[in-house]
Amino acid sequence: MQCQMEDLEGECQKLRKRLLTVEDQLQTKVEEVSALESKMKKKRSNSMSDEPDVATTSQNLAIAMLAAGSHDSIERSPNVKNKRRRASSISNIQQNLLELRREYDNLQSVSQELRTEIAILNDSMQNKERDICDKEQRISDLEERNRRLAEDMEANIRLNSDLRVNLLNR
């Protein structure tokens, strides 16, 4: 019984450590997402201040796709190259953000599962502790009963020997 309690406590400690690790990873990912979002906002604000006619991301992607399909003279144009590079980097950042958000959601899910598992293990430990207390109480009651029975047996042995002596003396 004690071994099971120690196993449960060890398992709980492992799960708590894993939960802390997952939460640290989650916090790191949140910080990365925030940094990427900040960079993306800065790039957008810088590009908008440099060129007042900067297109939206979907427009940039369309421009990049058109530029990729057009002939060499348009591709050599620095304006198109800049727009293509900008669209590509924004697309990459958005893809990274999407992946980070998926990972964040996954880590949140794992974190919740670990919390649930820890709660279940804590309940199990409390049930085991109650069982142990009940069994210890029963052991104590049985020991008391055995002590009384031993006293009664000694008293019976004395009575029996007194009766034998009385019978032999008659």
Short mmCIF file of C-alpha atoms in Angstrom, two decimals:
data_model
loop_
_atom_site.label_atom_id
_atom_site.label_comp_id
_atom_site.label_asym_id
_atom_site.label_seq_id
_atom_site.Cartn_x
_atom_site.Cartn_y
_atom_site.Cartn_z
CA MET A 1 0.00 0.00 0.00
CA GLN A 2 2.82 2.37 0.92
CA CYS A 3 4.63 1.41 -2.29
CA GLN A 4 1.56 2.33 -4.32
CA MET A 5 1.37 5.70 -2.58
CA GLU A 6 5.03 6.35 -3.32
CA ASP A 7 4.48 5.34 -6.96
CA LEU A 8 1.51 7.70 -7.22
CA GLU A 9 3.45 10.52 -5.61
CA GLY A 10 6.37 9.91 -7.99
CA GLU A 11 4.02 9.92 -10.95
CA CYS A 12 2.42 13.16 -9.74
CA GLN A 13 5.85 14.77 -9.39
CA LYS A 14 6.79 13.68 -12.92
CA LEU A 15 3.54 15.06 -14.29
CA ARG A 16 3.99 18.33 -12.42
CA LYS A 17 7.50 18.69 -13.85
CA ARG A 18 6.20 17.89 -17.33
CA LEU A 19 3.41 20.44 -16.88
CA LEU A 20 5.94 23.09 -15.88
CA THR A 21 8.07 22.23 -18.89
CA VAL A 22 5.08 22.43 -21.22
CA GLU A 23 4.01 25.73 -19.67
CA ASP A 24 7.55 27.10 -20.15
CA GLN A 25 7.51 25.98 -23.77
CA LEU A 26 4.10 27.53 -24.18
CA GLN A 27 5.31 30.83 -22.73
CA THR A 28 8.33 30.76 -25.04
CA LYS A 29 6.09 30.18 -28.05
CA VAL A 30 3.78 33.00 -26.97
CA GLU A 31 6.78 35.31 -26.72
CA GLU A 32 7.96 34.20 -30.17
CA VAL A 33 4.52 34.82 -31.64
CA SER A 34 4.40 38.25 -30.02
CA ALA A 35 7.85 39.08 -31.37
CA LEU A 36 6.89 37.92 -34.86
CA GLU A 37 3.67 39.90 -34.75
CA SER A 38 5.61 42.95 -33.59
CA LYS A 39 8.13 42.52 -36.42
CA MET A 40 5.32 42.09 -38.90
CA LYS A 41 3.61 45.27 -37.67
CA LYS A 42 6.91 47.16 -37.85
CA LYS A 43 7.55 45.92 -41.38
CA ARG A 44 4.05 46.89 -42.41
CA SER A 45 4.34 50.35 -40.86
CA ASN A 46 7.83 50.88 -42.38
CA SER A 47 6.74 49.74 -45.82
CA MET A 48 3.60 51.87 -45.64
CA SER A 49 5.60 54.93 -44.64
CA ASP A 50 8.12 54.33 -47.44
CA GLU A 51 5.48 53.79 -50.13
CA PRO A 52 2.03 55.22 -49.61
CA ASP A 53 0.52 52.88 -52.19
CA VAL A 54 1.59 49.63 -50.49
CA ALA A 55 -0.86 46.83 -51.18
CA THR A 56 -2.44 44.38 -48.75
CA THR A 57 -0.90 40.94 -48.24
CA SER A 58 -3.25 39.29 -50.72
CA GLN A 59 -2.49 42.01 -53.25
CA ASN A 60 1.23 41.55 -52.65
CA LEU A 61 0.87 37.83 -53.23
CA ALA A 62 -1.06 38.49 -56.44
CA ILE A 63 1.62 40.93 -57.59
CA ALA A 64 4.34 38.39 -56.76
CA MET A 65 2.52 35.67 -58.70
CA LEU A 66 2.03 37.98 -61.67
CA ALA A 67 5.63 39.05 -61.52
CA ALA A 68 6.77 35.43 -61.43
CA GLY A 69 4.76 34.70 -64.55
CA SER A 70 5.73 37.83 -66.50
CA HIS A 71 8.72 38.41 -68.77
CA ASP A 72 12.23 39.48 -67.76
CA SER A 73 11.84 43.25 -68.17
CA ILE A 74 9.13 43.42 -65.51
CA GLU A 75 11.03 41.05 -63.20
CA ARG A 76 14.05 43.29 -63.35
CA SER A 77 12.03 46.23 -62.17
CA PRO A 78 13.16 47.06 -58.59
CA ASN A 79 9.62 48.00 -57.58
CA VAL A 80 8.25 44.56 -58.53
CA LYS A 81 11.19 42.80 -56.89
CA ASN A 82 10.63 44.70 -53.67
CA LYS A 83 6.92 43.90 -53.72
CA ARG A 84 7.66 40.26 -54.44
CA ARG A 85 10.21 40.05 -51.59
CA ARG A 86 7.82 41.81 -49.22
CA ALA A 87 4.94 39.52 -50.18
CA SER A 88 7.16 36.47 -49.75
CA SER A 89 8.44 37.54 -46.32
CA ILE A 90 4.95 38.47 -45.13
CA SER A 91 3.65 35.13 -46.36
CA ASN A 92 6.48 33.33 -44.51
CA ILE A 93 5.77 35.27 -41.34
CA GLN A 94 2.07 34.49 -41.58
CA GLN A 95 2.86 30.81 -42.12
CA ASN A 96 5.17 30.83 -39.09
CA LEU A 97 2.48 32.53 -37.03
CA LEU A 98 -0.05 29.95 -38.09
CA GLU A 99 2.31 27.11 -37.16
CA LEU A 100 3.09 28.75 -33.81
CA ARG A 101 -0.61 29.19 -33.09
CA ARG A 102 -1.22 25.52 -33.87
CA GLU A 103 1.65 24.55 -31.59
CA TYR A 104 0.31 26.93 -28.93
CA ASP A 105 -3.11 25.28 -29.16
CA ASN A 106 -1.49 21.85 -28.99
CA LEU A 107 0.53 22.86 -25.91
CA GLN A 108 -2.61 24.27 -24.30
CA SER A 109 -4.35 20.96 -24.95
CA VAL A 110 -1.43 18.96 -23.51
CA SER A 111 -1.33 21.29 -20.52
CA GLN A 112 -5.04 20.75 -19.88
CA GLU A 113 -4.66 16.99 -20.25
CA LEU A 114 -1.79 17.00 -17.75
CA ARG A 115 -3.82 19.08 -15.30
CA THR A 116 -6.70 16.62 -15.63
CA GLU A 117 -4.37 13.67 -15.14
CA ILE A 118 -2.81 15.31 -12.07
CA ALA A 119 -6.28 15.96 -10.63
CA ILE A 120 -7.21 12.31 -11.20
CA LEU A 121 -3.97 11.15 -9.56
CA ASN A 122 -4.55 13.50 -6.61
CA ASP A 123 -8.06 12.08 -6.15
CA SER A 124 -6.64 8.58 -6.36
CA MET A 125 -4.02 9.44 -3.74
CA GLN A 126 -6.68 10.84 -1.41
CA ASN A 127 -8.76 7.68 -1.86
CA LYS A 128 -5.70 5.53 -1.10
CA GLU A 129 -4.93 7.62 1.98
CA ARG A 130 -8.53 7.13 3.19
CA ASP A 131 -8.23 3.39 2.55
CA ILE A 132 -4.98 3.28 4.50
CA CYS A 133 -6.52 5.20 7.41
CA ASP A 134 -9.53 2.85 7.42
CA LYS A 135 -7.26 -0.21 7.38
CA GLU A 136 -5.05 1.22 10.13
CA GLN A 137 -8.18 1.82 12.24
CA ARG A 138 -9.34 -1.74 11.58
CA ILE A 139 -5.89 -3.08 12.53
CA SER A 140 -6.00 -1.05 15.72
CA ASP A 141 -9.49 -2.41 16.53
CA LEU A 142 -8.35 -5.99 15.85
CA GLU A 143 -5.27 -5.54 18.01
CA GLU A 144 -7.47 -4.28 20.85
CA ARG A 145 -9.82 -7.22 20.37
CA ASN A 146 -6.87 -9.65 20.37
CA ARG A 147 -5.55 -8.07 23.58
CA ARG A 148 -8.96 -8.54 25.29
CA LEU A 149 -9.19 -12.12 24.02
CA ALA A 150 -5.70 -12.83 25.36
CA GLU A 151 -6.75 -11.41 28.76
CA ASP A 152 -9.93 -13.51 28.71
CA MET A 153 -7.90 -16.58 27.78
CA GLU A 154 -5.52 -16.01 30.69
CA ALA A 155 -8.47 -15.58 33.02
CA ASN A 156 -10.01 -18.81 31.69
CA ILE A 157 -6.72 -20.67 32.14
CA ARG A 158 -6.55 -19.46 35.80
CA LEU A 159 -10.18 -20.48 36.40
CA ASN A 160 -9.56 -23.83 34.78
CA SER A 161 -6.51 -24.50 36.95
CA ASP A 162 -8.40 -23.35 40.08
CA LEU A 163 -11.25 -25.73 39.23
CA ARG A 164 -8.82 -28.63 38.75
CA VAL A 165 -7.21 -27.93 42.07
CA ASN A 166 -10.64 -27.84 43.75
CA LEU A 167 -11.64 -31.11 42.08
CA LEU A 168 -8.44 -32.84 43.11
CA ASN A 169 -8.78 -31.64 46.71
CA ARG A 170 -12.23 -33.19 47.17
#
